[in-house]
Amino acid sequence: SQQGEEDPQALSIQEGENATMNCSYKTSINNLQWYRQNSGRGLVHLILIRSNEREKHSGRLRVTLDTSKKSSSLLITASRAADTASYFCATERSGGYNKLIFGAGTRLAVHP
Amino acid sequence: DTAVSQTPKYLVTQMGNDKSIKCEQNLGHDTMYWYKQDSKKFLKIMFSYNNKELIINETVPNRFSPKSPDKAHLNLHINSLELGDSAVYFCASSQEVGAAYNEQFFGPGTRLTVL
């Protein structure tokens, strides 16, 4: 069954604005990861947050994790047209042999 | 240098045929994966190998058979192709099972179209 579910499914913003995507999951996890997929390409890892962490930053990315609510959010600040892509959250369960369960993704369009 | 490579990039074939997709990683990783991404972009794991040993085998028809000749290669053979097999197949790799940081590196994908 699908573990992660993102919302919104699609997001359209102007360059310079912030983009926030949310992810919910159902079971206990070891970590949660965010990936980006440009059209016609493979996925690229963005950031990993462990279950005992609450917030993590990487450049213009900020990820939060609330294990009590089983949810995470990805914030992209000062967005650029090059950020246009699909963003996926993926969860790894404890003892799960690195098995990632992906959500359906959020399609982000950043307009110049 | 391509970290995770797949061949072919596109594969168009008739129903009932048998085809293979190859994957190679030059990252020195122990673990490799196959994922299927459907037309709605939903990505689902199919198989995983750790150092040539099968460790994840999801509910996948047995027409799909992965083969890992060494830890740098993981191939996917599909027998008796069906229309529903049309999808993009991604190979990925990661350091090792149980590693502290389990980032996965993905290949560019193979778009399979079954006619």
PDB file of C-alpha atoms in Angstrom:
ATOM      1  CA  SER A   1       0.000   0.000   0.000  1.00  0.00           C
ATOM      2  CA  GLN A   2       1.104   3.560  -0.571  1.00  0.00           C
ATOM      3  CA  GLN A   3       2.936   4.928   2.437  1.00  0.00           C
ATOM      4  CA  GLY A   4       3.538   8.555   1.613  1.00  0.00           C
ATOM      5  CA  GLU A   5       0.939  10.874   0.226  1.00  0.00           C
ATOM      6  CA  GLU A   6       1.807  14.364  -0.852  1.00  0.00           C
ATOM      7  CA  ASP A   7      -0.339  17.419  -1.075  1.00  0.00           C
ATOM      8  CA  PRO A   8      -0.966  19.419  -3.014  1.00  0.00           C
ATOM      9  CA  GLN A   9      -0.839  17.254  -6.112  1.00  0.00           C
ATOM     10  CA  ALA A  10       0.105  20.310  -8.137  1.00  0.00           C
ATOM     11  CA  LEU A  11       1.410  23.737  -7.214  1.00  0.00           C
ATOM     12  CA  SER A  12       1.919  26.748  -9.465  1.00  0.00           C
ATOM     13  CA  ILE A  13       3.817  29.800  -8.208  1.00  0.00           C
ATOM     14  CA  GLN A  14       5.857  32.758  -9.433  1.00  0.00           C
ATOM     15  CA  GLU A  15       9.611  32.978  -9.230  1.00  0.00           C
ATOM     16  CA  GLY A  16      10.731  34.343  -5.895  1.00  0.00           C
ATOM     17  CA  GLU A  17       7.796  32.900  -3.978  1.00  0.00           C
ATOM     18  CA  ASN A  18       8.098  30.084  -1.462  1.00  0.00           C
ATOM     19  CA  ALA A  19       6.720  26.624  -2.204  1.00  0.00           C
ATOM     20  CA  THR A  20       5.497  24.293   0.518  1.00  0.00           C
ATOM     21  CA  MET A  21       4.713  20.647  -0.051  1.00  0.00           C
ATOM     22  CA  ASN A  22       3.374  18.253   2.540  1.00  0.00           C
ATOM     23  CA  CYS A  23       3.690  14.524   2.987  1.00  0.00           C
ATOM     24  CA  SER A  24       1.771  12.177   5.248  1.00  0.00           C
ATOM     25  CA  TYR A  25       2.572   8.565   6.009  1.00  0.00           C
ATOM     26  CA  LYS A  26       0.995   5.719   7.915  1.00  0.00           C
ATOM     27  CA  THR A  27       3.525   3.621   9.821  1.00  0.00           C
ATOM     28  CA  SER A  28       6.607   4.150  11.987  1.00  0.00           C
ATOM     29  CA  ILE A  29       9.652   5.146  10.014  1.00  0.00           C
ATOM     30  CA  ASN A  30      13.409   5.134  10.235  1.00  0.00           C
ATOM     31  CA  ASN A  31      13.781   8.183   8.051  1.00  0.00           C
ATOM     32  CA  LEU A  32      11.967  10.249   5.472  1.00  0.00           C
ATOM     33  CA  GLN A  33      13.556  11.458   2.255  1.00  0.00           C
ATOM     34  CA  TRP A  34      12.623  13.987  -0.393  1.00  0.00           C
ATOM     35  CA  TYR A  35      13.482  13.519  -4.048  1.00  0.00           C
ATOM     36  CA  ARG A  36      13.091  15.698  -7.111  1.00  0.00           C
ATOM     37  CA  GLN A  37      12.291  14.441 -10.601  1.00  0.00           C
ATOM     38  CA  ASN A  38      12.663  16.655 -13.624  1.00  0.00           C
ATOM     39  CA  SER A  39      10.527  15.740 -16.613  1.00  0.00           C
ATOM     40  CA  GLY A  40      11.851  12.651 -18.362  1.00  0.00           C
ATOM     41  CA  ARG A  41      14.642  12.140 -15.858  1.00  0.00           C
ATOM     42  CA  GLY A  42      15.495   9.969 -12.886  1.00  0.00           C
ATOM     43  CA  LEU A  43      14.997  11.003  -9.287  1.00  0.00           C
ATOM     44  CA  VAL A  44      17.553  13.084  -7.463  1.00  0.00           C
ATOM     45  CA  HIS A  45      17.923  12.915  -3.707  1.00  0.00           C
ATOM     46  CA  LEU A  46      17.389  16.256  -1.961  1.00  0.00           C
ATOM     47  CA  ILE A  47      17.411  15.692   1.759  1.00  0.00           C
ATOM     48  CA  LEU A  48      17.001  12.996   4.404  1.00  0.00           C
ATOM     49  CA  ILE A  49      15.570  13.536   7.852  1.00  0.00           C
ATOM     50  CA  ARG A  50      15.792  10.858  10.528  1.00  0.00           C
ATOM     51  CA  SER A  51      12.917   9.964  12.810  1.00  0.00           C
ATOM     52  CA  ASN A  52      14.617  11.614  15.794  1.00  0.00           C
ATOM     53  CA  GLU A  53      15.107  14.904  13.933  1.00  0.00           C
ATOM     54  CA  ARG A  54      12.505  17.638  13.682  1.00  0.00           C
ATOM     55  CA  GLU A  55      13.966  20.027  11.146  1.00  0.00           C
ATOM     56  CA  LYS A  56      16.716  20.049   8.579  1.00  0.00           C
ATOM     57  CA  HIS A  57      18.066  22.635   6.152  1.00  0.00           C
ATOM     58  CA  SER A  58      19.967  22.358   2.918  1.00  0.00           C
ATOM     59  CA  GLY A  59      20.494  25.558   0.933  1.00  0.00           C
ATOM     60  CA  ARG A  60      17.028  26.870   0.042  1.00  0.00           C
ATOM     61  CA  LEU A  61      15.355  23.698   1.299  1.00  0.00           C
ATOM     62  CA  ARG A  62      13.844  23.268   4.716  1.00  0.00           C
ATOM     63  CA  VAL A  63      12.296  19.987   5.804  1.00  0.00           C
ATOM     64  CA  THR A  64      10.298  19.392   8.951  1.00  0.00           C
ATOM     65  CA  LEU A  65       9.163  16.104  10.419  1.00  0.00           C
ATOM     66  CA  ASP A  66       6.390  15.558  12.944  1.00  0.00           C
ATOM     67  CA  THR A  67       6.350  11.895  13.887  1.00  0.00           C
ATOM     68  CA  SER A  68       3.351  12.351  16.193  1.00  0.00           C
ATOM     69  CA  LYS A  69       1.297  13.489  13.208  1.00  0.00           C
ATOM     70  CA  LYS A  70       3.171  11.250  10.775  1.00  0.00           C
ATOM     71  CA  SER A  71       3.782  14.160   8.463  1.00  0.00           C
ATOM     72  CA  SER A  72       6.583  16.106   6.859  1.00  0.00           C
ATOM     73  CA  SER A  73       6.836  19.297   4.875  1.00  0.00           C
ATOM     74  CA  LEU A  74       9.309  20.527   2.291  1.00  0.00           C
ATOM     75  CA  LEU A  75       9.749  24.274   1.916  1.00  0.00           C
ATOM     76  CA  ILE A  76      11.613  25.733  -1.040  1.00  0.00           C
ATOM     77  CA  THR A  77      12.384  29.380  -0.465  1.00  0.00           C
ATOM     78  CA  ALA A  78      12.891  32.015  -3.163  1.00  0.00           C
ATOM     79  CA  SER A  79      11.884  29.595  -5.889  1.00  0.00           C
ATOM     80  CA  ARG A  80      13.401  29.686  -9.360  1.00  0.00           C
ATOM     81  CA  ALA A  81      12.124  28.496 -12.717  1.00  0.00           C
ATOM     82  CA  ALA A  82      14.721  25.704 -12.498  1.00  0.00           C
ATOM     83  CA  ASP A  83      12.878  24.327  -9.442  1.00  0.00           C
ATOM     84  CA  THR A  84      10.046  23.253 -11.748  1.00  0.00           C
ATOM     85  CA  ALA A  85       9.826  19.483 -11.233  1.00  0.00           C
ATOM     86  CA  SER A  86       7.919  16.786  -9.376  1.00  0.00           C
ATOM     87  CA  TYR A  87       8.805  16.327  -5.721  1.00  0.00           C
ATOM     88  CA  PHE A  88       8.386  13.016  -3.939  1.00  0.00           C
ATOM     89  CA  CYS A  89       8.602  12.041  -0.317  1.00  0.00           C
ATOM     90  CA  ALA A  90       9.751   8.541   0.506  1.00  0.00           C
ATOM     91  CA  THR A  91       9.728   6.768   3.828  1.00  0.00           C
ATOM     92  CA  GLU A  92      11.955   4.001   5.068  1.00  0.00           C
ATOM     93  CA  ARG A  93      10.687   1.758   7.838  1.00  0.00           C
ATOM     94  CA  SER A  94      12.908   0.378  10.569  1.00  0.00           C
ATOM     95  CA  GLY A  95      14.552  -2.875   9.552  1.00  0.00           C
ATOM     96  CA  GLY A  96      13.238  -2.344   6.071  1.00  0.00           C
ATOM     97  CA  TYR A  97      16.350  -3.221   4.065  1.00  0.00           C
ATOM     98  CA  ASN A  98      16.482   0.379   2.810  1.00  0.00           C
ATOM     99  CA  LYS A  99      13.088  -0.160   1.193  1.00  0.00           C
ATOM    100  CA  LEU A 100      11.594   3.207   0.266  1.00  0.00           C
ATOM    101  CA  ILE A 101       7.885   3.750  -0.114  1.00  0.00           C
ATOM    102  CA  PHE A 102       7.154   6.726  -2.339  1.00  0.00           C
ATOM    103  CA  GLY A 103       4.197   9.030  -2.398  1.00  0.00           C
ATOM    104  CA  ALA A 104       2.467  10.164  -5.570  1.00  0.00           C
ATOM    105  CA  GLY A 105       4.412  13.416  -5.729  1.00  0.00           C
ATOM    106  CA  THR A 106       3.707  17.118  -6.029  1.00  0.00           C
ATOM    107  CA  ARG A 107       4.141  18.732  -9.441  1.00  0.00           C
ATOM    108  CA  LEU A 108       5.649  22.174  -8.925  1.00  0.00           C
ATOM    109  CA  ALA A 109       5.598  24.774 -11.689  1.00  0.00           C
ATOM    110  CA  VAL A 110       7.574  27.963 -11.102  1.00  0.00           C
ATOM    111  CA  HIS A 111       6.781  30.715 -13.599  1.00  0.00           C
ATOM    112  CA  PRO A 112       9.315  33.398 -14.501  1.00  0.00           C
TER     113      PRO A 112
ATOM    114  CA  ASP B   1      30.824   9.996 -15.547  1.00  0.00           C
ATOM    115  CA  THR B   2      27.376   8.474 -15.187  1.00  0.00           C
ATOM    116  CA  ALA B   3      26.824   7.079 -11.695  1.00  0.00           C
ATOM    117  CA  VAL B   4      23.871   4.814 -12.488  1.00  0.00           C
ATOM    118  CA  SER B   5      23.269   3.969 -16.119  1.00  0.00           C
ATOM    119  CA  GLN B   6      20.510   2.008 -17.803  1.00  0.00           C
ATOM    120  CA  THR B   7      20.097   0.601 -21.274  1.00  0.00           C
ATOM    121  CA  PRO B   8      18.104   0.988 -23.340  1.00  0.00           C
ATOM    122  CA  LYS B   9      16.526   4.369 -22.677  1.00  0.00           C
ATOM    123  CA  TYR B  10      13.484   3.509 -24.779  1.00  0.00           C
ATOM    124  CA  LEU B  11      12.050   0.098 -25.528  1.00  0.00           C
ATOM    125  CA  VAL B  12       9.060  -0.472 -27.785  1.00  0.00           C
ATOM    126  CA  THR B  13       7.926  -4.042 -28.265  1.00  0.00           C
ATOM    127  CA  GLN B  14       4.964  -6.259 -29.011  1.00  0.00           C
ATOM    128  CA  MET B  15       2.865  -8.122 -26.460  1.00  0.00           C
ATOM    129  CA  GLY B  16       4.201 -11.567 -25.714  1.00  0.00           C
ATOM    130  CA  ASN B  17       7.839 -10.707 -26.373  1.00  0.00           C
ATOM    131  CA  ASP B  18      10.682 -11.121 -23.880  1.00  0.00           C
ATOM    132  CA  LYS B  19      12.963  -8.182 -23.159  1.00  0.00           C
ATOM    133  CA  SER B  20      15.775  -7.186 -20.827  1.00  0.00           C
ATOM    134  CA  ILE B  21      16.861  -3.920 -19.276  1.00  0.00           C
ATOM    135  CA  LYS B  22      20.397  -3.510 -18.009  1.00  0.00           C
ATOM    136  CA  CYS B  23      21.677  -1.403 -15.146  1.00  0.00           C
ATOM    137  CA  GLU B  24      25.173  -0.593 -14.005  1.00  0.00           C
ATOM    138  CA  GLN B  25      26.467   1.586 -11.182  1.00  0.00           C
ATOM    139  CA  ASN B  26      30.014   2.817 -10.737  1.00  0.00           C
ATOM    140  CA  LEU B  27      29.555   4.170  -7.225  1.00  0.00           C
ATOM    141  CA  GLY B  28      30.874   1.108  -5.429  1.00  0.00           C
ATOM    142  CA  HIS B  29      27.488   0.586  -3.782  1.00  0.00           C
ATOM    143  CA  ASP B  30      26.413  -2.768  -2.386  1.00  0.00           C
ATOM    144  CA  THR B  31      22.666  -2.393  -2.877  1.00  0.00           C
ATOM    145  CA  MET B  32      20.683  -2.000  -6.089  1.00  0.00           C
ATOM    146  CA  TYR B  33      16.981  -1.646  -6.807  1.00  0.00           C
ATOM    147  CA  TRP B  34      14.392  -1.782  -9.549  1.00  0.00           C
ATOM    148  CA  TYR B  35      11.390   0.539  -9.456  1.00  0.00           C
ATOM    149  CA  LYS B  36       8.389   0.861 -11.741  1.00  0.00           C
ATOM    150  CA  GLN B  37       6.818   4.276 -12.355  1.00  0.00           C
ATOM    151  CA  ASP B  38       3.360   4.174 -13.866  1.00  0.00           C
ATOM    152  CA  SER B  39       1.603   6.743 -16.018  1.00  0.00           C
ATOM    153  CA  LYS B  40       0.423   8.616 -12.927  1.00  0.00           C
ATOM    154  CA  LYS B  41       4.037   8.975 -11.764  1.00  0.00           C
ATOM    155  CA  PHE B  42       3.522   6.595  -8.878  1.00  0.00           C
ATOM    156  CA  LEU B  43       6.855   4.913  -8.089  1.00  0.00           C
ATOM    157  CA  LYS B  44       6.870   1.429  -6.612  1.00  0.00           C
ATOM    158  CA  ILE B  45       9.776  -0.764  -5.646  1.00  0.00           C
ATOM    159  CA  MET B  46       9.995  -4.139  -7.343  1.00  0.00           C
ATOM    160  CA  PHE B  47      13.256  -5.749  -6.261  1.00  0.00           C
ATOM    161  CA  SER B  48      16.405  -5.066  -4.315  1.00  0.00           C
ATOM    162  CA  TYR B  49      19.725  -6.856  -4.243  1.00  0.00           C
ATOM    163  CA  ASN B  50      22.438  -6.477  -1.651  1.00  0.00           C
ATOM    164  CA  ASN B  51      25.826  -7.713  -2.784  1.00  0.00           C
ATOM    165  CA  LYS B  52      24.191 -10.000  -5.372  1.00  0.00           C
ATOM    166  CA  GLU B  53      21.663 -11.395  -2.911  1.00  0.00           C
ATOM    167  CA  LEU B  54      17.932 -10.751  -3.349  1.00  0.00           C
ATOM    168  CA  ILE B  55      16.608  -8.963  -0.259  1.00  0.00           C
ATOM    169  CA  ILE B  56      13.388  -7.317  -1.425  1.00  0.00           C
ATOM    170  CA  ASN B  57      10.929  -9.037  -3.703  1.00  0.00           C
ATOM    171  CA  GLU B  58       7.629  -7.223  -3.854  1.00  0.00           C
ATOM    172  CA  THR B  59       4.447  -8.692  -5.239  1.00  0.00           C
ATOM    173  CA  VAL B  60       5.621  -8.725  -8.805  1.00  0.00           C
ATOM    174  CA  PRO B  61       4.499 -11.245 -11.449  1.00  0.00           C
ATOM    175  CA  ASN B  62       7.065 -13.980 -11.858  1.00  0.00           C
ATOM    176  CA  ARG B  63       7.384 -12.933 -15.504  1.00  0.00           C
ATOM    177  CA  PHE B  64       9.820 -10.387 -14.047  1.00  0.00           C
ATOM    178  CA  SER B  65      13.181 -11.855 -13.106  1.00  0.00           C
ATOM    179  CA  PRO B  66      16.068  -9.775 -11.820  1.00  0.00           C
ATOM    180  CA  LYS B  67      19.627 -10.971 -12.155  1.00  0.00           C
ATOM    181  CA  SER B  68      22.716  -9.588 -10.455  1.00  0.00           C
ATOM    182  CA  PRO B  69      25.924 -10.991 -11.981  1.00  0.00           C
ATOM    183  CA  ASP B  70      27.987  -8.795  -9.634  1.00  0.00           C
ATOM    184  CA  LYS B  71      27.248  -6.008  -7.205  1.00  0.00           C
ATOM    185  CA  ALA B  72      27.724  -3.328  -9.864  1.00  0.00           C
ATOM    186  CA  HIS B  73      25.070  -4.746 -12.177  1.00  0.00           C
ATOM    187  CA  LEU B  74      21.395  -5.524 -11.820  1.00  0.00           C
ATOM    188  CA  ASN B  75      19.458  -6.548 -14.888  1.00  0.00           C
ATOM    189  CA  LEU B  76      15.725  -7.027 -15.301  1.00  0.00           C
ATOM    190  CA  HIS B  77      14.313  -9.618 -17.647  1.00  0.00           C
ATOM    191  CA  ILE B  78      10.632  -9.592 -18.502  1.00  0.00           C
ATOM    192  CA  ASN B  79       8.930 -12.555 -20.149  1.00  0.00           C
ATOM    193  CA  SER B  80       5.670 -12.548 -22.099  1.00  0.00           C
ATOM    194  CA  LEU B  81       5.224  -8.797 -21.997  1.00  0.00           C
ATOM    195  CA  GLU B  82       1.723  -7.457 -21.382  1.00  0.00           C
ATOM    196  CA  LEU B  83       0.158  -4.071 -22.100  1.00  0.00           C
ATOM    197  CA  GLY B  84       0.135  -3.297 -18.371  1.00  0.00           C
ATOM    198  CA  ASP B  85       3.907  -3.591 -18.245  1.00  0.00           C
ATOM    199  CA  SER B  86       4.180  -0.290 -20.102  1.00  0.00           C
ATOM    200  CA  ALA B  87       5.865   2.108 -17.674  1.00  0.00           C
ATOM    201  CA  VAL B  88       9.171   3.736 -16.891  1.00  0.00           C
ATOM    202  CA  TYR B  89      11.553   1.416 -15.057  1.00  0.00           C
ATOM    203  CA  PHE B  90      14.208   2.937 -12.828  1.00  0.00           C
ATOM    204  CA  CYS B  91      17.301   1.345 -11.441  1.00  0.00           C
ATOM    205  CA  ALA B  92      18.836   2.780  -8.274  1.00  0.00           C
ATOM    206  CA  SER B  93      21.659   2.038  -5.895  1.00  0.00           C
ATOM    207  CA  SER B  94      22.655   2.873  -2.340  1.00  0.00           C
ATOM    208  CA  GLN B  95      25.660   2.282  -0.147  1.00  0.00           C
ATOM    209  CA  GLU B  96      24.641  -0.753   1.857  1.00  0.00           C
ATOM    210  CA  VAL B  97      21.767  -2.158   3.833  1.00  0.00           C
ATOM    211  CA  GLY B  98      21.639  -0.582   7.253  1.00  0.00           C
ATOM    212  CA  ALA B  99      23.978   2.260   6.336  1.00  0.00           C
ATOM    213  CA  ALA B 100      23.482   5.393   8.379  1.00  0.00           C
ATOM    214  CA  TYR B 101      22.695   7.457   5.331  1.00  0.00           C
ATOM    215  CA  ASN B 102      20.566   5.628   2.814  1.00  0.00           C
ATOM    216  CA  GLU B 103      20.336   8.039  -0.060  1.00  0.00           C
ATOM    217  CA  GLN B 104      19.455   6.261  -3.275  1.00  0.00           C
ATOM    218  CA  PHE B 105      20.944   7.227  -6.616  1.00  0.00           C
ATOM    219  CA  PHE B 106      18.679   6.734  -9.589  1.00  0.00           C
ATOM    220  CA  GLY B 107      19.377   5.950 -13.196  1.00  0.00           C
ATOM    221  CA  PRO B 108      17.742   7.917 -16.038  1.00  0.00           C
ATOM    222  CA  GLY B 109      14.996   5.351 -16.538  1.00  0.00           C
ATOM    223  CA  THR B 110      13.897   3.035 -19.336  1.00  0.00           C
ATOM    224  CA  ARG B 111      10.563   3.842 -20.955  1.00  0.00           C
ATOM    225  CA  LEU B 112       8.953   0.551 -21.940  1.00  0.00           C
ATOM    226  CA  THR B 113       6.021   0.629 -24.326  1.00  0.00           C
ATOM    227  CA  VAL B 114       4.184  -2.596 -25.039  1.00  0.00           C
ATOM    228  CA  LEU B 115       1.991  -2.541 -28.143  1.00  0.00           C
TER     229      LEU B 115
END
